[in-house]
Structure formats: C-alpha cells, structure tokens
mmCIF file of C-alpha atoms and ligand atoms in Angstrom:
data_model
loop_
_atom_site.group_PDB
_atom_site.id
_atom_site.type_symbol
_atom_site.label_atom_id
_atom_site.label_comp_id
_atom_site.label_asym_id
_atom_site.label_seq_id
_atom_site.Cartn_x
_atom_site.Cartn_y
_atom_site.Cartn_z
ATOM 1 C CA MET A 71 -11.868 -13.248 -2.535
ATOM 2 C CA LYS A 72 -14.630 -10.715 -2.896
ATOM 3 C CA LEU A 73 -14.255 -9.141 -6.320
ATOM 4 C CA MET A 74 -16.116 -6.017 -7.075
ATOM 5 C CA VAL A 75 -15.640 -4.262 -10.417
ATOM 6 C CA PHE A 76 -16.801 -0.561 -11.012
ATOM 7 C CA LYS A 77 -17.782 1.392 -13.967
ATOM 8 C CA ASN A 78 -15.732 4.571 -12.843
ATOM 9 C CA GLU A 79 -12.936 5.386 -10.427
ATOM 10 C CA GLU A 80 -15.028 7.471 -7.986
ATOM 11 C CA ASP A 81 -17.652 4.541 -7.027
ATOM 12 C CA LEU A 82 -14.602 2.383 -6.534
ATOM 13 C CA ASP A 83 -12.708 4.930 -4.481
ATOM 14 C CA MET A 84 -15.720 5.400 -2.427
ATOM 15 C CA ALA A 85 -16.337 1.846 -1.861
ATOM 16 C CA ALA A 86 -12.818 1.020 -0.636
ATOM 17 C CA ALA A 87 -13.050 4.079 1.436
ATOM 18 C CA ASN A 88 -16.086 3.134 3.189
ATOM 19 C CA SER A 89 -14.523 -0.454 3.808
ATOM 20 C CA VAL A 90 -11.950 1.581 5.737
ATOM 21 C CA VAL A 91 -13.844 3.841 7.483
ATOM 22 C CA GLU A 92 -16.353 0.557 8.639
ATOM 23 C CA VAL A 93 -13.384 -0.601 10.428
ATOM 24 C CA ILE A 94 -12.489 2.581 12.205
ATOM 25 C CA LYS A 95 -16.006 2.927 13.458
ATOM 26 C CA ALA A 96 -16.349 -0.395 14.818
ATOM 27 C CA ASN A 97 -12.928 0.447 16.452
ATOM 28 C CA PRO A 98 -11.688 4.019 16.889
ATOM 29 C CA LYS A 99 -8.345 2.455 17.896
ATOM 30 C CA ALA A 100 -7.976 0.713 14.344
ATOM 31 C CA THR A 101 -4.557 -0.224 13.120
ATOM 32 C CA LEU A 102 -4.080 0.333 9.304
ATOM 33 C CA GLY A 103 -1.346 -0.792 6.770
ATOM 34 C CA PHE A 104 -0.829 2.033 3.983
ATOM 35 C CA ALA A 105 0.429 1.848 0.627
ATOM 36 C CA THR A 106 1.492 4.423 -1.907
ATOM 37 C CA GLY A 107 1.732 4.901 -5.653
ATOM 38 C CA GLN A 108 -1.134 6.416 -7.808
ATOM 39 C CA THR A 109 -3.600 3.964 -7.231
ATOM 40 C CA PRO A 110 -4.846 4.797 -3.614
ATOM 41 C CA VAL A 111 -4.757 8.791 -4.232
ATOM 42 C CA GLY A 112 -8.540 8.457 -4.641
ATOM 43 C CA LEU A 113 -9.191 6.209 -1.611
ATOM 44 C CA TYR A 114 -7.140 8.784 0.637
ATOM 45 C CA GLN A 115 -9.154 11.571 -1.083
ATOM 46 C CA LYS A 116 -12.366 9.708 -0.091
ATOM 47 C CA LEU A 117 -11.054 9.306 3.484
ATOM 48 C CA VAL A 118 -10.392 13.072 3.697
ATOM 49 C CA GLN A 119 -13.906 13.768 2.676
ATOM 50 C CA ALA A 120 -15.391 11.255 5.433
ATOM 51 C CA TYR A 121 -13.616 12.882 7.989
ATOM 52 C CA GLN A 122 -14.354 16.672 6.819
ATOM 53 C CA ASN A 123 -17.932 15.184 6.826
ATOM 54 C CA GLY A 124 -17.674 14.137 10.361
ATOM 55 C CA LEU A 125 -18.123 10.550 9.323
ATOM 56 C CA VAL A 126 -15.014 9.374 10.935
ATOM 57 C CA SER A 127 -12.024 10.489 13.212
ATOM 58 C CA PHE A 128 -8.278 9.362 12.748
ATOM 59 C CA LYS A 129 -7.226 10.649 16.141
ATOM 60 C CA GLN A 130 -6.807 7.276 17.836
ATOM 61 C CA VAL A 131 -5.814 5.193 14.634
ATOM 62 C CA THR A 132 -2.447 3.874 14.457
ATOM 63 C CA THR A 133 -1.111 3.558 10.644
ATOM 64 C CA TYR A 134 1.814 1.701 9.328
ATOM 65 C CA ASN A 135 3.226 2.210 5.704
ATOM 66 C CA ILE A 136 4.556 -0.483 3.809
ATOM 67 C CA ASP A 137 7.478 0.977 2.179
ATOM 68 C CA GLU A 138 10.063 3.942 1.961
ATOM 69 C CA TYR A 139 12.798 4.587 -0.459
ATOM 70 C CA ALA A 140 16.394 4.612 1.003
ATOM 71 C CA GLY A 141 17.700 7.899 0.890
ATOM 72 C CA LEU A 142 14.937 10.106 0.718
ATOM 73 C CA ALA A 143 14.315 12.206 3.728
ATOM 74 C CA LYS A 144 10.471 13.100 4.935
ATOM 75 C CA ASP A 145 10.660 16.211 3.020
ATOM 76 C CA HIS A 146 11.872 14.877 -0.159
ATOM 77 C CA PRO A 147 8.970 15.203 -2.649
ATOM 78 C CA GLN A 148 9.077 11.679 -3.444
ATOM 79 C CA SER A 149 9.548 9.981 -0.323
ATOM 80 C CA PHE A 150 6.411 8.339 0.509
ATOM 81 C CA TYR A 151 6.376 9.864 3.672
ATOM 82 C CA TYR A 152 5.629 13.244 1.818
ATOM 83 C CA PHE A 153 3.074 11.372 -0.346
ATOM 84 C CA MET A 154 1.128 10.390 2.693
ATOM 85 C CA LYS A 155 1.349 13.707 4.336
ATOM 86 C CA THR A 156 0.233 15.412 1.289
ATOM 87 C CA HIS A 157 -2.744 13.111 0.414
ATOM 88 C CA LEU A 158 -4.066 12.383 3.789
ATOM 89 C CA PHE A 159 -1.938 13.016 6.946
ATOM 90 C CA SER A 160 -2.090 16.609 6.652
ATOM 91 C CA GLN A 161 -5.552 16.830 5.981
ATOM 92 C CA VAL A 162 -7.139 14.845 8.903
ATOM 93 C CA ASP A 163 -6.721 14.394 12.591
ATOM 94 C CA PHE A 164 -3.875 11.619 13.055
ATOM 95 C CA THR A 165 -1.869 11.571 16.093
ATOM 96 C CA GLU A 166 1.693 12.533 14.834
ATOM 97 C CA GLY A 167 2.831 9.607 17.386
ATOM 98 C CA ASN A 168 0.981 7.091 15.627
ATOM 99 C CA ILE A 169 1.727 7.607 12.112
ATOM 100 C CA HIS A 170 4.889 4.940 11.125
ATOM 101 C CA ILE A 171 6.429 4.900 7.962
ATOM 102 C CA PRO A 172 10.242 3.297 7.769
ATOM 103 C CA ASP A 173 12.952 5.862 7.721
ATOM 104 C CA GLY A 174 14.728 5.888 4.431
ATOM 105 C CA ILE A 175 17.658 7.949 6.062
ATOM 106 C CA GLY A 176 19.069 6.326 8.933
ATOM 107 C CA PRO A 177 22.524 5.304 9.798
ATOM 108 C CA ASP A 178 21.762 1.605 9.181
ATOM 109 C CA LEU A 179 18.847 0.448 6.655
ATOM 110 C CA GLU A 180 19.182 -2.991 8.148
ATOM 111 C CA GLU A 181 19.006 -1.885 11.761
ATOM 112 C CA GLU A 182 15.912 0.143 10.595
ATOM 113 C CA ALA A 183 14.255 -2.718 8.743
ATOM 114 C CA LYS A 184 14.569 -4.796 12.186
ATOM 115 C CA ARG A 185 13.540 -2.022 14.281
ATOM 116 C CA TYR A 186 10.209 -1.499 12.155
ATOM 117 C CA GLU A 187 9.730 -5.548 12.181
ATOM 118 C CA ALA A 188 9.915 -5.356 15.883
ATOM 119 C CA MET A 189 7.469 -2.669 16.092
ATOM 120 C CA LEU A 190 4.836 -4.308 13.607
ATOM 121 C CA LYS A 191 5.373 -7.387 15.704
ATOM 122 C CA GLU A 192 4.450 -5.238 19.028
ATOM 123 C CA ALA A 193 1.500 -3.838 17.051
ATOM 124 C CA GLY A 194 0.042 -7.426 16.219
ATOM 125 C CA GLN A 195 -2.519 -7.919 13.405
ATOM 126 C CA LEU A 196 -3.261 -5.078 11.502
ATOM 127 C CA ASP A 197 -7.029 -4.198 11.176
ATOM 128 C CA VAL A 198 -7.069 -3.622 7.360
ATOM 129 C CA GLN A 199 -4.034 -3.392 5.074
ATOM 130 C CA ILE A 200 -4.580 -1.158 1.761
ATOM 131 C CA LEU A 201 -3.078 -2.590 -1.056
ATOM 132 C CA SER A 202 -2.348 -2.390 -4.834
ATOM 133 C CA ILE A 203 0.296 -3.779 -7.169
ATOM 134 C CA GLY A 204 3.101 -2.913 -9.463
ATOM 135 C CA LEU A 205 3.110 -3.953 -12.873
ATOM 136 C CA ASN A 206 5.763 -6.527 -12.300
ATOM 137 C CA GLY A 207 3.443 -7.857 -9.547
ATOM 138 C CA HIS A 208 5.463 -6.339 -6.840
ATOM 139 C CA ILE A 209 3.305 -5.707 -3.428
ATOM 140 C CA GLY A 210 4.868 -2.717 -1.522
ATOM 141 C CA PHE A 211 8.321 -3.180 -2.715
ATOM 142 C CA ASN A 212 8.388 -7.140 -2.099
ATOM 143 C CA GLU A 213 9.889 -7.467 -5.796
ATOM 144 C CA PRO A 214 9.492 -10.628 -8.015
ATOM 145 C CA GLY A 215 12.083 -13.467 -7.247
ATOM 146 C CA HIS A 216 12.932 -17.159 -6.480
ATOM 147 C CA THR A 217 12.290 -16.156 -2.690
ATOM 148 C CA LEU A 218 10.048 -13.568 -0.897
ATOM 149 C CA HIS A 219 10.191 -12.453 2.818
ATOM 150 C CA ALA A 220 7.840 -12.520 5.532
ATOM 151 C CA GLU A 221 9.730 -9.852 7.507
ATOM 152 C CA THR A 222 10.505 -6.226 6.829
ATOM 153 C CA HIS A 223 13.809 -5.914 4.905
ATOM 154 C CA VAL A 224 15.902 -3.831 2.690
ATOM 155 C CA VAL A 225 15.424 -4.527 -0.983
ATOM 156 C CA THR A 226 17.312 -3.843 -4.178
ATOM 157 C CA LEU A 227 14.773 -2.506 -6.520
ATOM 158 C CA THR A 228 14.333 -4.027 -10.074
ATOM 159 C CA GLU A 229 15.106 -2.215 -12.894
ATOM 160 C CA ASP A 230 11.647 -2.380 -14.070
ATOM 161 C CA THR A 231 10.117 -1.117 -10.831
ATOM 162 C CA ARG A 232 12.868 1.971 -11.198
ATOM 163 C CA GLU A 233 11.803 2.674 -14.725
ATOM 164 C CA VAL A 234 8.121 2.532 -13.756
ATOM 165 C CA ASN A 235 8.349 4.600 -10.891
ATOM 166 C CA SER A 236 10.712 6.999 -12.595
ATOM 167 C CA ARG A 237 7.538 8.905 -13.839
ATOM 168 C CA VAL A 238 7.525 10.860 -10.370
ATOM 169 C CA PHE A 239 11.407 11.678 -10.477
ATOM 170 C CA PRO A 240 12.922 14.152 -12.606
ATOM 171 C CA SER A 241 14.891 11.087 -14.078
ATOM 172 C CA LEU A 242 15.532 7.286 -14.030
ATOM 173 C CA ALA A 243 19.214 8.073 -12.336
ATOM 174 C CA ALA A 244 17.309 10.035 -9.555
ATOM 175 C CA VAL A 245 15.126 7.098 -8.474
ATOM 176 C CA PRO A 246 16.838 5.219 -5.607
ATOM 177 C CA THR A 247 17.998 1.913 -5.993
ATOM 178 C CA LYS A 248 17.289 0.725 -2.624
ATOM 179 C CA ALA A 249 14.309 0.613 -0.213
ATOM 180 C CA ILE A 250 12.760 -0.705 3.234
ATOM 181 C CA THR A 251 9.742 -2.886 2.627
ATOM 182 C CA MET A 252 7.313 -4.515 5.052
ATOM 183 C CA GLY A 253 7.286 -8.242 4.024
ATOM 184 C CA LEU A 254 4.348 -10.288 3.065
ATOM 185 C CA GLY A 255 3.808 -11.628 6.700
ATOM 186 C CA PRO A 256 1.686 -8.693 8.432
ATOM 187 C CA MET A 257 -0.185 -8.136 4.972
ATOM 188 C CA ILE A 258 -1.261 -11.899 4.965
ATOM 189 C CA LYS A 259 -2.296 -11.774 8.558
ATOM 190 C CA ALA A 260 -4.094 -8.660 8.671
ATOM 191 C CA LYS A 261 -7.916 -9.010 9.513
ATOM 192 C CA LYS A 262 -8.926 -7.622 6.233
ATOM 193 C CA ILE A 263 -7.125 -6.735 2.919
ATOM 194 C CA VAL A 264 -8.640 -3.522 0.847
ATOM 195 C CA PHE A 265 -6.920 -4.253 -2.383
ATOM 196 C CA ILE A 266 -7.306 -1.842 -5.229
ATOM 197 C CA ALA A 267 -6.154 -1.520 -9.090
ATOM 198 C CA LYS A 268 -7.302 0.492 -11.935
ATOM 199 C CA GLY A 269 -6.579 0.747 -16.004
ATOM 200 C CA GLU A 270 -5.631 -1.572 -18.388
ATOM 201 C CA SER A 271 -1.927 -1.776 -17.721
ATOM 202 C CA LYS A 272 -2.529 -3.988 -14.870
ATOM 203 C CA ALA A 273 -5.141 -6.261 -16.260
ATOM 204 C CA ASN A 274 -2.366 -8.900 -17.486
ATOM 205 C CA ILE A 275 -0.228 -8.542 -13.787
ATOM 206 C CA LEU A 276 -4.108 -8.967 -11.814
ATOM 207 C CA LYS A 277 -4.896 -12.191 -13.957
ATOM 208 C CA GLN A 278 -1.573 -13.679 -13.047
ATOM 209 C CA ALA A 279 -1.941 -12.604 -9.366
ATOM 210 C CA PHE A 280 -5.262 -13.735 -8.832
ATOM 211 C CA GLN A 281 -6.121 -16.546 -11.214
ATOM 212 C CA GLY A 282 -2.526 -17.785 -11.948
ATOM 213 C CA PRO A 283 -0.386 -20.276 -9.755
ATOM 214 C CA ILE A 284 1.003 -18.913 -6.359
ATOM 215 C CA ASP A 285 4.437 -17.817 -7.338
ATOM 216 C CA PRO A 286 7.127 -15.661 -5.981
ATOM 217 C CA LEU A 287 7.766 -14.511 -9.250
ATOM 218 C CA VAL A 288 4.174 -12.838 -9.045
ATOM 219 C CA PRO A 289 4.171 -11.638 -5.220
ATOM 220 C CA GLY A 290 0.753 -10.621 -5.453
ATOM 221 C CA SER A 291 -0.189 -14.375 -6.260
ATOM 222 C CA PHE A 292 0.108 -14.794 -2.488
ATOM 223 C CA LEU A 293 -2.767 -12.594 -1.680
ATOM 224 C CA GLN A 294 -4.881 -15.605 -3.098
ATOM 225 C CA LEU A 295 -4.036 -17.271 0.313
ATOM 226 C CA HIS A 296 -5.967 -14.242 2.244
ATOM 227 C CA PRO A 297 -9.229 -15.369 3.917
ATOM 228 C CA ASN A 298 -10.788 -11.929 3.793
ATOM 229 C CA ILE A 299 -9.400 -10.127 0.776
ATOM 230 C CA GLU A 300 -11.928 -7.586 -0.676
ATOM 231 C CA VAL A 301 -10.619 -6.711 -4.448
ATOM 232 C CA TYR A 302 -11.712 -3.524 -6.040
ATOM 233 C CA LEU A 303 -11.108 -3.168 -9.733
ATOM 234 C CA ASP A 304 -12.325 -0.752 -12.644
ATOM 235 C CA GLU A 305 -13.644 -2.607 -15.567
ATOM 236 C CA LYS A 306 -10.353 -1.982 -17.745
ATOM 237 C CA ALA A 307 -8.453 -3.797 -14.764
ATOM 238 C CA ALA A 308 -10.884 -6.526 -14.521
ATOM 239 C CA GLN A 309 -11.280 -7.017 -18.454
ATOM 240 C CA TYR A 310 -9.342 -10.662 -18.199
ATOM 241 C CA PHE A 311 -11.243 -11.648 -15.165
ATOM 242 C CA MET A 312 -14.662 -11.392 -16.495
HETATM 243 C C1 GLP B 38 5.120 1.402 -5.799
HETATM 244 C C2 GLP B 38 4.636 0.958 -4.352
HETATM 245 C C3 GLP B 38 3.750 -0.221 -4.402
HETATM 246 C C4 GLP B 38 2.734 0.266 -5.521
HETATM 247 C C5 GLP B 38 3.157 0.318 -6.723
HETATM 248 C C6 GLP B 38 2.024 0.850 -7.782
HETATM 249 O O1 GLP B 38 6.096 0.814 -6.493
HETATM 250 N N1 GLP B 38 6.185 0.578 -3.592
HETATM 251 O O2 GLP B 38 3.300 -0.204 -3.140
HETATM 252 O O3 GLP B 38 1.675 -0.558 -5.250
HETATM 253 O O4 GLP B 38 4.083 1.436 -6.717
HETATM 254 O O5 GLP B 38 1.830 2.087 -8.029
HETATM 255 P P1 GLP B 38 0.773 2.789 -8.794
HETATM 256 O O6 GLP B 38 -0.488 2.734 -8.096
HETATM 257 O O7 GLP B 38 1.216 4.102 -9.154
HETATM 258 O O8 GLP B 38 0.546 1.613 -10.169
#
C-alpha cells in the first residue's frame, strides 16, 4: 500500500487524477473502474480539466461503474448514471458504447447482475479501479456481512447506508432498498487501485480497513490484499494512521 496524505483536497484530487491520466497515456484503450459518492467528485473535475487542457483523451477508454441503485432510471437525478454523466461523461470525449453502468430498471435484476458480471469477465483485468469507502466500510455496495461476494450481485442495502445516502434524496423513504454492485473480484484483480477518502468522518473506518484485521464486516479491509493500491487521504481522514 502506498499511502499519501494531503493538506488540501485540491492537491489530493490532482494527484489521484494524475495517476489515472498516467494509465491512459500509457494505454489509450485502458479499462477504468469508476465509483460514485461525493468523494470522487474532485477527481472527476481534475480529469475534465486534464481533457480540456488537451492532456488526455477518453475516446478509446472503456469504463465500468461499480454499482447502481435498483429502480432508478438513467435520467433519475439520484441514479449513479446521472451522477457520472453530470460529473464526467458529458464533459469529455468518451464513446457512448464504451461506458458501462449496471441497469437498475431492467425486468430482472439477477439477470442484469449476471449479464454485467459476464461483461466484466470478458473485459478481463481492469487497468485502474477508482474506489472510496462508505462510513460502514462498504466498497461499492459490498455491504458488511458474514460473507462477501466476488461477483456482481443484487444487494439489499443496510439501513446505515440508506440513512447516510439519504442526504442526496428528498427523504429516507425515497432511497432504494436494493442495488446492483460489482463484487470484490474485479477490484482485487485490477492492475492498480486509486483509493481516495476525505474528512474526519472516515478516519475511524479507514483505521479499521487498512490497519485492522481482514474481515467481511469491514469490506474495505480486503483492500489490504491488493499488491498495487494507492491510498490518497487528507489529514483529517488519515489522523489515526499518523
Ligand atoms: C455510496 C457508493 C460507494 C461510495 C460511498 C461513499 O454508497 N455506493 O461506492 O464509496 O457511497 O460515498 P461518499 O464518498 O459520499 O462518502
């Protein structure tokens, strides 16, 4: 694990974005794994800037998002598709057909999970996976439990997660109870992980995830197994590491 601690978000986002741009410069047909939530917004802004400054093109890049809420269509303002379109896809030169996000409104969620998993297997090893962590230690929507999944699956979200994520919904009741999420398999197999976390609220779970025992009750702890993970934290998030 390569741990980097930053005094401010700007520098953190720039360093993390540079690590992603580096991969694309080395391989213009790179495959990227994307995450959502507030934490990666700054990184996506830096990727947009890099594109606008002519430093990178996403034209031949293929992307796979980790997760999507069940029941939310692409144009739903809280869907992860809408989030990615807003913060990245609509501002750079991705080829529409190269963008992949689980379909949250298909007739059969289990079938969709199988379809998405088959596509990930076809894609092979991701070149870089962008990740962050939920307050309860979830990665993507791999929620804490006695077991974890290697493959894409349908998950029932914990009340914790719904509570936390309700901050971007009109109400808790509006937060879906289910989602489709990539399992830990493709993440752990990625050539490189760019992991980012910010703020005091994440300090405890980060300590558990990176310095505690590997435990399915803290899904993030499995990232300790990755041979090439870059961890970008601000000082508040890293306070228990120091
Ligand atoms: C969601 C996503 C996760 C993300 C988490 C943290 O639940 N499924 O992939 O890591 O939120 O979000 P935030 O960065 O807003 O704390």
